[in-house]
Coordinates of C-alpha atoms in Angstrom, one line a residue:
Chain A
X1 CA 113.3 75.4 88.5
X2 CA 109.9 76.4 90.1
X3 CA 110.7 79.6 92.7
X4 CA 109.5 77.2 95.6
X5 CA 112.8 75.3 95.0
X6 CA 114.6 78.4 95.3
X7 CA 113.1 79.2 99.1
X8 CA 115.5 79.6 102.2
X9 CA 114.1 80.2 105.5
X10 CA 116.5 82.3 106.9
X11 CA 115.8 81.0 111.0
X12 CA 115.9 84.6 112.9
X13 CA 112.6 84.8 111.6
X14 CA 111.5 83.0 113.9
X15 CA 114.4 83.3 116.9
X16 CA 112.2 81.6 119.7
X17 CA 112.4 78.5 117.4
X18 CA 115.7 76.1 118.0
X19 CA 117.7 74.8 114.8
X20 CA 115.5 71.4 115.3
X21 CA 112.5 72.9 114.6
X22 CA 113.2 74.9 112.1
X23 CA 115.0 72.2 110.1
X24 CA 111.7 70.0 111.2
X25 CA 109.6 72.5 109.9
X26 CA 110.8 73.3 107.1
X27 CA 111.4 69.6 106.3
X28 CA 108.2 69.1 106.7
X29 CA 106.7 71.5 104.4
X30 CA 109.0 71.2 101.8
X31 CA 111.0 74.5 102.3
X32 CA 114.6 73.2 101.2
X33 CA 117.4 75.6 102.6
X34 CA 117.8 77.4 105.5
X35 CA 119.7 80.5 106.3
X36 CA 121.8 79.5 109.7
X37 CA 123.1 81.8 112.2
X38 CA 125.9 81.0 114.7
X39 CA 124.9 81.3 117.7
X40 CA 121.9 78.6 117.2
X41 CA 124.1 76.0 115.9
X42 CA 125.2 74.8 119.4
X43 CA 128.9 74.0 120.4
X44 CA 128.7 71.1 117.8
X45 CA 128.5 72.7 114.1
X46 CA 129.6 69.4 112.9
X47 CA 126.6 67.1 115.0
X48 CA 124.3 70.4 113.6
X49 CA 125.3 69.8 110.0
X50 CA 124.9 66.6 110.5
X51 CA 121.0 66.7 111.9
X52 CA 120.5 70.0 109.1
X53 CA 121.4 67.0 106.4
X54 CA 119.6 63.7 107.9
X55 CA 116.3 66.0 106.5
X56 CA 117.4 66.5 103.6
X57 CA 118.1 70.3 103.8
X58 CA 120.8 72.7 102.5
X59 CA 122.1 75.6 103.9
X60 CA 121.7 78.4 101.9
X61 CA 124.1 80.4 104.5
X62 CA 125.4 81.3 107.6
X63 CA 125.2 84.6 109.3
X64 CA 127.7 86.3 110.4
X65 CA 131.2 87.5 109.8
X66 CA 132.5 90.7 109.7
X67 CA 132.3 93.6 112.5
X68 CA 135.9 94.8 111.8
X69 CA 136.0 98.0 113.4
X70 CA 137.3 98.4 116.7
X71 CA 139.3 101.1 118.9
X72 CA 142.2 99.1 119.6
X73 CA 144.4 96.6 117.4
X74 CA 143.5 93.9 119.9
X75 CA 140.6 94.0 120.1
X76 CA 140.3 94.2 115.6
X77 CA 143.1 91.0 115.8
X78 CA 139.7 89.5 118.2
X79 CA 137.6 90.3 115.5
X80 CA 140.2 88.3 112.5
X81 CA 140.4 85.9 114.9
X82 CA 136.7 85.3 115.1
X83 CA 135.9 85.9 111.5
X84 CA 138.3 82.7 110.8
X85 CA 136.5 80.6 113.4
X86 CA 133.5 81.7 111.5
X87 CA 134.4 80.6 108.0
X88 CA 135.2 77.0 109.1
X89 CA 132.3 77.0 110.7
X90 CA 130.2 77.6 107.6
X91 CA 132.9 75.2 105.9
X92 CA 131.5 72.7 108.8
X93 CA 127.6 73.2 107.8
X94 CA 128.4 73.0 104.2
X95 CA 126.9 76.7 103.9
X96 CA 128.4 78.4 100.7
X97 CA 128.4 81.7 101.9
X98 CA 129.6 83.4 105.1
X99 CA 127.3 86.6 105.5
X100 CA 129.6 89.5 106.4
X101 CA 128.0 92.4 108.0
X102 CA 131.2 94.7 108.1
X103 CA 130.0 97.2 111.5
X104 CA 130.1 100.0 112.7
X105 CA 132.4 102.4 113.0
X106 CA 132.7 102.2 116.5
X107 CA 135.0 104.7 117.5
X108 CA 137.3 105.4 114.4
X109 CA 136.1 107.7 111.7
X110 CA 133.7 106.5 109.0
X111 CA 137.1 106.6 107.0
X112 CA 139.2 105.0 109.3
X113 CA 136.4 102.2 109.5
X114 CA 135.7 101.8 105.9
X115 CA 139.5 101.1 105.3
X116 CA 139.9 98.2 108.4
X117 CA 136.5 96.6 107.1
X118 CA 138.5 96.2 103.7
X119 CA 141.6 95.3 105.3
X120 CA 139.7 92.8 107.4
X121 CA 138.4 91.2 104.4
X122 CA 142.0 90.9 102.6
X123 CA 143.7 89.1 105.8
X124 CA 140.7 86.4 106.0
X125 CA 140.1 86.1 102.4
X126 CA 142.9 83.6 102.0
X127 CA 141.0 81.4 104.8
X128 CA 138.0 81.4 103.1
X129 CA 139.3 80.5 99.8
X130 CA 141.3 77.4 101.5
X131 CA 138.0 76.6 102.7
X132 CA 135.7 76.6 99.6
X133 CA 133.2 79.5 101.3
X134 CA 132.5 82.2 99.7
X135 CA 132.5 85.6 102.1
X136 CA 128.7 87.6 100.8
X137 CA 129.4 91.4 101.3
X138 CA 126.5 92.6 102.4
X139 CA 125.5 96.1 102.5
X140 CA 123.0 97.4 105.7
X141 CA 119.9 100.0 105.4
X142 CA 121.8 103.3 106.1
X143 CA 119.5 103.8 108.9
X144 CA 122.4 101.1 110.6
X145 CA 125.7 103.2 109.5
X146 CA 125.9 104.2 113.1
X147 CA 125.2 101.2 115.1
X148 CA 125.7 98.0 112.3
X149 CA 127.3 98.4 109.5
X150 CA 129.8 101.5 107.3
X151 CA 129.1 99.1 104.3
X152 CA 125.4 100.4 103.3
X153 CA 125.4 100.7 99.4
X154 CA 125.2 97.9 97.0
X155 CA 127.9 100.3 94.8
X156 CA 130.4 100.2 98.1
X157 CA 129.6 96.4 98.5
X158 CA 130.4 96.0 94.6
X159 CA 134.2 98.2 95.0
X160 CA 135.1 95.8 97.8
X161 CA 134.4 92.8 96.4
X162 CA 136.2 94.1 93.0
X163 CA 139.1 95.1 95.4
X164 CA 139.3 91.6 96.3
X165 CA 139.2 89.8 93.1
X166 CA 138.4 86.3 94.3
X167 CA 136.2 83.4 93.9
X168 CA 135.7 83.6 97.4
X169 CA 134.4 87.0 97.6
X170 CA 130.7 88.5 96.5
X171 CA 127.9 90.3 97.3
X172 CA 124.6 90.1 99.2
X173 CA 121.8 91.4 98.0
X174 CA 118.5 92.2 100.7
X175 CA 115.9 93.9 99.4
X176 CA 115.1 95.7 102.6
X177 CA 118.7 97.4 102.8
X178 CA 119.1 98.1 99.0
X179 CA 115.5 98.6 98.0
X180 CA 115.8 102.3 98.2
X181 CA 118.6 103.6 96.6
X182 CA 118.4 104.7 93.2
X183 CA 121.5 103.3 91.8
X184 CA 120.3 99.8 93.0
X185 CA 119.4 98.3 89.0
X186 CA 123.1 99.6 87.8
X187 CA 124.7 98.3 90.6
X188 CA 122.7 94.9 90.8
X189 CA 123.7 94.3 87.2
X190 CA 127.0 95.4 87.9
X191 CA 127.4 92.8 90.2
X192 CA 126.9 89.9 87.6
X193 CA 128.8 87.2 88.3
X194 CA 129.0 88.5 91.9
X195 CA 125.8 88.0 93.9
X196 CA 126.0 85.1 96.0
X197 CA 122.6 85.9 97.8
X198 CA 119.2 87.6 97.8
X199 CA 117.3 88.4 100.5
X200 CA 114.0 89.2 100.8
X201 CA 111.1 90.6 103.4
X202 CA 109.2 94.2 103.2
X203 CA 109.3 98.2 104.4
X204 CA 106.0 98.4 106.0
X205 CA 104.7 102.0 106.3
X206 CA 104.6 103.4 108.7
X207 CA 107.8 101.7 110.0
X208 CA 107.3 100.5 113.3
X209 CA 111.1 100.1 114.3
X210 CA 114.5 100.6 113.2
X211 CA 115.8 96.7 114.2
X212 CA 112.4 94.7 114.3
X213 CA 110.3 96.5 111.8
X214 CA 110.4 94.4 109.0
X215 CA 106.9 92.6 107.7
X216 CA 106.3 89.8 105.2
X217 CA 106.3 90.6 101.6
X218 CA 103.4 92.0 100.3
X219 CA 102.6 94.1 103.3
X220 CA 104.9 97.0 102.2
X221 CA 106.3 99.1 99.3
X222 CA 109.5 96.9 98.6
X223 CA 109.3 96.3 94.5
X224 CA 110.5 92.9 95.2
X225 CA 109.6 91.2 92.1
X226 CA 111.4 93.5 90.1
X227 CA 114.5 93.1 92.3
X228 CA 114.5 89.6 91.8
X229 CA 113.9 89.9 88.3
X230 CA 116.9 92.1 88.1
X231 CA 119.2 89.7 90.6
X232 CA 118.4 86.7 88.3
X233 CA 118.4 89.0 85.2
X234 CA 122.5 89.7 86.4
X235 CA 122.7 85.7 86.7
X236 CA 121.9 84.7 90.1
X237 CA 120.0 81.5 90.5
X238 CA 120.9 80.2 93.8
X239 CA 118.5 80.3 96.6
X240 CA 116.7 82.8 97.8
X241 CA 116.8 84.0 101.9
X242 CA 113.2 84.8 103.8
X243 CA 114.6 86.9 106.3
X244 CA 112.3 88.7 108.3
X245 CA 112.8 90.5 112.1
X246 CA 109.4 91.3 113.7
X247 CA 108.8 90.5 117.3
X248 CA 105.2 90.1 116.2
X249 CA 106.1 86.7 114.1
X250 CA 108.2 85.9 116.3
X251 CA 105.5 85.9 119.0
X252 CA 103.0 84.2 117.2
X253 CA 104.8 81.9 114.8
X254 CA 103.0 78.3 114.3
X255 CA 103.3 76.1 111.9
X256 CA 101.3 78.0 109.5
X257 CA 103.8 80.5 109.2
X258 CA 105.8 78.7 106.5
X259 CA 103.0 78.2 104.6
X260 CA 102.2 81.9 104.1
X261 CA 105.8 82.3 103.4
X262 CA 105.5 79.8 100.6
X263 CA 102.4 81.5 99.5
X264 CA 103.9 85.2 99.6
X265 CA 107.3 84.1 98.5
X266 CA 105.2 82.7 95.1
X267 CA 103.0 86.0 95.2
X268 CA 105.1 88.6 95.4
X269 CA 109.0 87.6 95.1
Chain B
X1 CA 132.6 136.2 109.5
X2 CA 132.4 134.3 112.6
X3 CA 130.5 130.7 112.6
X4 CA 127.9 132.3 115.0
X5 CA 127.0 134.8 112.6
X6 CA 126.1 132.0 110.4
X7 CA 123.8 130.5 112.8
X8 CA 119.9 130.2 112.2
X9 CA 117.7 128.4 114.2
X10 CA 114.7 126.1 112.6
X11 CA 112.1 126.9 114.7
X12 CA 110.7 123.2 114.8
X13 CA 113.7 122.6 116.9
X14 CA 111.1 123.5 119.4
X15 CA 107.4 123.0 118.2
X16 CA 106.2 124.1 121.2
X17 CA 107.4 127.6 121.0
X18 CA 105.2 130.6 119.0
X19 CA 107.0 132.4 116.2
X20 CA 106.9 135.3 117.8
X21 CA 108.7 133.6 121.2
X22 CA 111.2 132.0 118.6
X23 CA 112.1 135.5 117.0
X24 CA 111.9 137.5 120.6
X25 CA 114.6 134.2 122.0
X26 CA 117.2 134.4 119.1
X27 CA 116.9 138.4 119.1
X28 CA 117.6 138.2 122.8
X29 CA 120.8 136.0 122.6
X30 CA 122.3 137.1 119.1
X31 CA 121.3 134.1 116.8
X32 CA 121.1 136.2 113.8
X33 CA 118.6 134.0 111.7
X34 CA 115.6 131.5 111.6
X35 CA 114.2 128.7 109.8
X36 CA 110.7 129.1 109.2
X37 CA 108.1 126.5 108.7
X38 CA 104.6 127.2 106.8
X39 CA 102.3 125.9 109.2
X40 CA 103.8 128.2 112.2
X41 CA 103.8 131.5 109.9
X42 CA 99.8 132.3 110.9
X43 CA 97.3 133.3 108.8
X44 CA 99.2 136.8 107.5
X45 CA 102.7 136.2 106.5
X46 CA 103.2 139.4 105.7
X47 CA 102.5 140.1 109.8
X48 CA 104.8 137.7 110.8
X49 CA 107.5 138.9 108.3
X50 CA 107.3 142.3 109.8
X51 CA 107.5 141.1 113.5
X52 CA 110.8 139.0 111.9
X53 CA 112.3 142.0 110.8
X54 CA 111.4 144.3 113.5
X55 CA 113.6 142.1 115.6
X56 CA 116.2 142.6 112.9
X57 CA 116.1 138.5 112.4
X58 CA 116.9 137.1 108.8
X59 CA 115.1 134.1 107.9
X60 CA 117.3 131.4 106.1
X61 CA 114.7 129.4 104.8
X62 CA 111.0 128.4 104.4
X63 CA 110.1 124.7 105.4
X64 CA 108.8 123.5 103.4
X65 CA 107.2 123.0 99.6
X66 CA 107.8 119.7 97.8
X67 CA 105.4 116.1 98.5
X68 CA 104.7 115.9 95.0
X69 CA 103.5 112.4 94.2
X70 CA 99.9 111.2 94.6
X71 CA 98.3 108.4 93.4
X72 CA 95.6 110.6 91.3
X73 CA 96.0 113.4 89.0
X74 CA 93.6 115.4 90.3
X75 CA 95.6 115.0 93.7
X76 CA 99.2 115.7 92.0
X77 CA 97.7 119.3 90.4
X78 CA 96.8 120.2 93.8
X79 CA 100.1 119.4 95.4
X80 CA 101.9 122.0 92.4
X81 CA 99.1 124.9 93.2
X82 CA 100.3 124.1 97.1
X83 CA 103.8 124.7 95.8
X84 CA 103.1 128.1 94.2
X85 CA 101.6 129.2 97.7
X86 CA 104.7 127.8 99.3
X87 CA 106.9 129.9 96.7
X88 CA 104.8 133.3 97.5
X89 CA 105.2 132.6 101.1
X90 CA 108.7 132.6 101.1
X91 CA 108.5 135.8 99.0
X92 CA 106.8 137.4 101.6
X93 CA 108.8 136.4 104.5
X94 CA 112.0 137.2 102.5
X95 CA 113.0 133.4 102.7
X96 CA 115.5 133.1 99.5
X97 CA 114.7 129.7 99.5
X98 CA 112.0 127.3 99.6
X99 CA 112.9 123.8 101.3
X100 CA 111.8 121.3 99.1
X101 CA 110.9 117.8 100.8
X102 CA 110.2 115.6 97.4
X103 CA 107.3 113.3 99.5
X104 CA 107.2 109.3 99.3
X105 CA 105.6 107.2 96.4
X106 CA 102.7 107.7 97.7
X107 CA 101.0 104.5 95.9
X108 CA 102.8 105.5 92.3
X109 CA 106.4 102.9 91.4
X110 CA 109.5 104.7 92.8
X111 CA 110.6 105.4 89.0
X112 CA 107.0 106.8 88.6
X113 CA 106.9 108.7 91.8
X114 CA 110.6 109.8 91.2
X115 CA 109.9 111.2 87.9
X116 CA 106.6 113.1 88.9
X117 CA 108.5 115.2 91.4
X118 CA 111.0 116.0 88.5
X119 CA 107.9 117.1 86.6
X120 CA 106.8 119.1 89.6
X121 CA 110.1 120.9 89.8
X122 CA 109.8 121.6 85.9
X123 CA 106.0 123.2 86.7
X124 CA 106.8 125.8 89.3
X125 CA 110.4 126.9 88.5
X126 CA 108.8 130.0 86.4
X127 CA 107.2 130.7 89.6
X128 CA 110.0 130.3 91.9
X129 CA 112.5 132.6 89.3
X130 CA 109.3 135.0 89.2
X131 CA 109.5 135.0 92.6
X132 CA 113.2 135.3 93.3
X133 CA 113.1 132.2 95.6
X134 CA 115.7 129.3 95.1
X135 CA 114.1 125.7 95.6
X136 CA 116.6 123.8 97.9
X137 CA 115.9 120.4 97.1
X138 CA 117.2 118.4 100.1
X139 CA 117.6 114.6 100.2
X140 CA 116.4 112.8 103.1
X141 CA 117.9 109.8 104.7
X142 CA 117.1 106.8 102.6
X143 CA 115.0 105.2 105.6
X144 CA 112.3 107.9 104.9
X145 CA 112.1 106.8 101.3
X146 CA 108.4 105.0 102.0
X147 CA 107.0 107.8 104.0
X148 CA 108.8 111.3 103.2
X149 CA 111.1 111.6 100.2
X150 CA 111.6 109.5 96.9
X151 CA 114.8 111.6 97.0
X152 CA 117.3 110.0 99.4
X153 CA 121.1 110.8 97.9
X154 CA 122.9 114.0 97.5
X155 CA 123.9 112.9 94.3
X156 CA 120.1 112.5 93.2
X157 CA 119.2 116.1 94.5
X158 CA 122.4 117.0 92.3
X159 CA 120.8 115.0 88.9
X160 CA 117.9 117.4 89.4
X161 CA 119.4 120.6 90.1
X162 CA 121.6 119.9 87.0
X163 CA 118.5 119.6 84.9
X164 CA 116.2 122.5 86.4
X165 CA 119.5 124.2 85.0
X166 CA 118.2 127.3 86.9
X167 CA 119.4 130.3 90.0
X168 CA 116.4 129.4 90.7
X169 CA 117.3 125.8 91.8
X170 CA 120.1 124.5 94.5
X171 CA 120.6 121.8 96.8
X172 CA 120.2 121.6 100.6
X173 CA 122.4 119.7 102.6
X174 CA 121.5 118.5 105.9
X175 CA 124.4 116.7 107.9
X176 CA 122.0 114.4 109.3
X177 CA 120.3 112.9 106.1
X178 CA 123.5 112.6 103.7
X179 CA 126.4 111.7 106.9
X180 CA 126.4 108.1 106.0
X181 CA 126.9 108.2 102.4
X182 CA 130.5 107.0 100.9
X183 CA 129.4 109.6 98.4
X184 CA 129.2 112.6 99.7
X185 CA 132.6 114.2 100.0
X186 CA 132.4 113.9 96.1
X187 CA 128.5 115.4 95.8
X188 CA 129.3 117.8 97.9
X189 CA 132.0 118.9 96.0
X190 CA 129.9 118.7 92.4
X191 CA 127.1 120.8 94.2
X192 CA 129.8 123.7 94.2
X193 CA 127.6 127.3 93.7
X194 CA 124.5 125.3 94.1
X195 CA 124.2 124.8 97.8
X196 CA 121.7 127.3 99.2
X197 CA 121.6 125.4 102.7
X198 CA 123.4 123.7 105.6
X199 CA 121.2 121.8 108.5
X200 CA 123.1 120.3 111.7
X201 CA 121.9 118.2 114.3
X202 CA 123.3 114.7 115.4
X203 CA 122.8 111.0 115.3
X204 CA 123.0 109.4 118.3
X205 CA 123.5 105.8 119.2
X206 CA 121.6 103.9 119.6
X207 CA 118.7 105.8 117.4
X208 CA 116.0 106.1 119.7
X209 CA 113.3 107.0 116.7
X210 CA 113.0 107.6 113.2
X211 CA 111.1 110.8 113.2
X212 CA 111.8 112.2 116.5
X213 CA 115.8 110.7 117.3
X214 CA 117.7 113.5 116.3
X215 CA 120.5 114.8 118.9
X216 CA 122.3 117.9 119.4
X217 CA 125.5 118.6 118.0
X218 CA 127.9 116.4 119.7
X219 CA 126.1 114.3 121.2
X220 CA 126.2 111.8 118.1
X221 CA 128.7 110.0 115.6
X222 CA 127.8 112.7 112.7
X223 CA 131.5 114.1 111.7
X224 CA 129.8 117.2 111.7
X225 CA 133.3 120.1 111.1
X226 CA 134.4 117.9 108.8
X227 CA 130.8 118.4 106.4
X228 CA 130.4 121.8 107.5
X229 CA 134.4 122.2 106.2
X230 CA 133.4 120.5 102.4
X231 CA 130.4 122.8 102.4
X232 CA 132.3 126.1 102.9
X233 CA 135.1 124.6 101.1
X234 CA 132.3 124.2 98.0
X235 CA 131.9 127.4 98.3
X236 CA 128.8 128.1 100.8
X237 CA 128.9 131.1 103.2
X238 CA 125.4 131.2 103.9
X239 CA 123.6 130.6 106.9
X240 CA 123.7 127.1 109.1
X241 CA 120.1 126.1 110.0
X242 CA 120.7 124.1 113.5
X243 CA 117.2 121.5 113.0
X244 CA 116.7 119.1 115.5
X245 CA 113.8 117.1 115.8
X246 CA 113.6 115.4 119.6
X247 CA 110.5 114.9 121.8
X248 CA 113.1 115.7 124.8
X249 CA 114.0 119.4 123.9
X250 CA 110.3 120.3 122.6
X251 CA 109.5 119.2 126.3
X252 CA 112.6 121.2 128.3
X253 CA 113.4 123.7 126.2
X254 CA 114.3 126.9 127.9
X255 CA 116.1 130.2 127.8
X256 CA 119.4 128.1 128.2
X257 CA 118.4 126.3 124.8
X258 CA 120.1 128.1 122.7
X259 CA 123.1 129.0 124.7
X260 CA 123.6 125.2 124.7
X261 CA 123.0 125.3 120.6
X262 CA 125.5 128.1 120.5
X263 CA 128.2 126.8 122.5
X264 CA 127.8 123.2 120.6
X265 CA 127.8 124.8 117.1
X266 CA 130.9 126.6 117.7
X267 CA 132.7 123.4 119.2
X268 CA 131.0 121.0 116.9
X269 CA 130.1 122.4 113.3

């Protein structure tokens, strides 16, 4: 399988774009997954599976579950509440993998928080197996411990998902959270069997912003080839998320822009 | 020994102010030490030294030796003769340790990169146990891995200590680098007789920069006693090096300044 076949364009990368166009797009061009988010699917998942489909695309996944922590038990029964709405969603738009961001900490301790993330994940994990989706762990940048996520090492990612000991449970692997940390090739191989996702843009230098600083690969210092190398060394084959935020593509987006995503993704990934 | 008398203020907590005001504003209010960076020293450390002393001011520790990786050889020998300066610097000021600040790829592979500041340590240990000045090797946050330090975990900053095998060698730990790290309860404790520094500050939310977001203690979701407790608890009594880099107090900082950062330490830290 050529590594064009492998290519999901994950559609916040270009957020002024609607699902339409991005599944006409990348229809167009030949890109065959994308990576769907939930609040651009519309009230109707099933009418927005059923347009992702009549083009011929897959769904590589859909983003996101997760954000456990909260201050009160109400409001973290919300949160269960939503994270089950959220896998039969992805169940709907035959995506594989529910992307779980896990939070912040948002008022309990980084403890405290790290235990309801993996509490979270045990209550919903029978719903996701009933439904045949697989919930992707993925671990943020550190630089979003305070604001996004308490999960933010591949090695913490990995003891979760061994924790839960399921079919329906894995990890996500983005090069632009995990790129940095020096445990990355143990832990990528030690999640064989595991990965259920690999995402991949680039750390520009200097970094222009903490949420929307990310640029296309090849314009930073992200060793990507030798991460993917490593994912599909630890068995991974499945397809492979284009995920970039960067107000400056999302500004100037055109139809080209999928094009020098095919040609970067075939350059550098 | 109170907290307060533990307290030493990192003089790029306020760029703005001279050495000299630095020393004649901690003298004033009690602060018994300072954190001295290179650049603010003058042209005759031995000057400012005495004008340190005369105020009866300790100084905690010199900022800062380190950035070892360059993309040509001729450019990595000058970066180690840069370090020896650094080391008789700190000498001369009475610093008993040198902050070391690995430095980013800087166009070498991150293995390559990390291995040539291992190899930098290696060259001017002699010169640092010569010199009776312990290198603090201090991790950075992982999101200045591109553009300050290939060294981003405790536990990496532990690996090297434990192979420099030297008094001449410890590890810095500053709250605001290492706070979101599953890790570091356990580092902390293996770095046991080989801390030779504490930073504070604060991380508030949102981040309003990378370089210039830090916050004062308290204002942020750093659990800040809670390190400062595994620190002493690892057996460091040394001074506490308040460092906070934020445009907003290089632009208001008065007299009050560090009554604030003395009432915060002793309710925060």
């Amino acid at each position: 399988m050529s590594l064009l076949e492998r290519l999901s364009f994950n559609q916040m990368t270009v957020d002024p774009w609607s699902l339409e166009q991005v599944v006409r797009n990348c229809s167009r061009i030949g890109v065959p997954y994308i990576g769907a988010w939930r609040h651009k699917l519309g009230s109707d998942a099933a009418k927005a599976s059923a347009m992702i489909r009549s083009e011929g695309l897959g769904v590589s996944s859909l983003c996101r579950g997760g954000w456990f922590s909260a201050p009160t038990v109400e409001e973290r029964r919300k949160r269960i509440a939503d994270n089950r709405a959220a896998i039969e969603e992805a169940a709907m738009i035959g995506a594989p993998v529910l992307v779980i961001v896990s939070g912040p900490a948002n008022g309990q301790t980084l403890d405290d928080a790290r235990a309801t993330v993996l509490d979270g994940l045990m209550e919903v994990l029978p719903d996701a197996e009933k439904a045949g989706v697989v919930l992707g762990i993925e671990p943020l940048h550190p630089m979003y411990a305070a604001e996004r996520s308490v999960v933010v090492t591949l090695k913490q990612a990995n003891e979760i998902v061994e924790r839960l000991a399921s079919p329906a449970a894995g990890v996500v692997v983005d090069a632009f959270h995990v790129w940095w940390d020096p445990d990355v090739m143990d832990q990528i191989e030690r999640a064989r069997g595991k990965i259920v996702g690999f995402h991949v843009s680039d750390w520009p230098v200097p970094l222009p912003g903490i949420l929307m600083g990310r640029a296309m690969m090849g314009d930073g210092v992200i060793e990507l080839r030798r991460l993917r190398e490593a994912v599909d060394a630890a068995g991974y084959d499945g397809p492979i998320e284009v995920e970039i935020f960067n107000e400056e593509i999302w500004k100037t987006a055109d139809d080209g822009l999928l094009e020098v995503i095919q040609r970067r993704f075939v350059e550098y990934v």
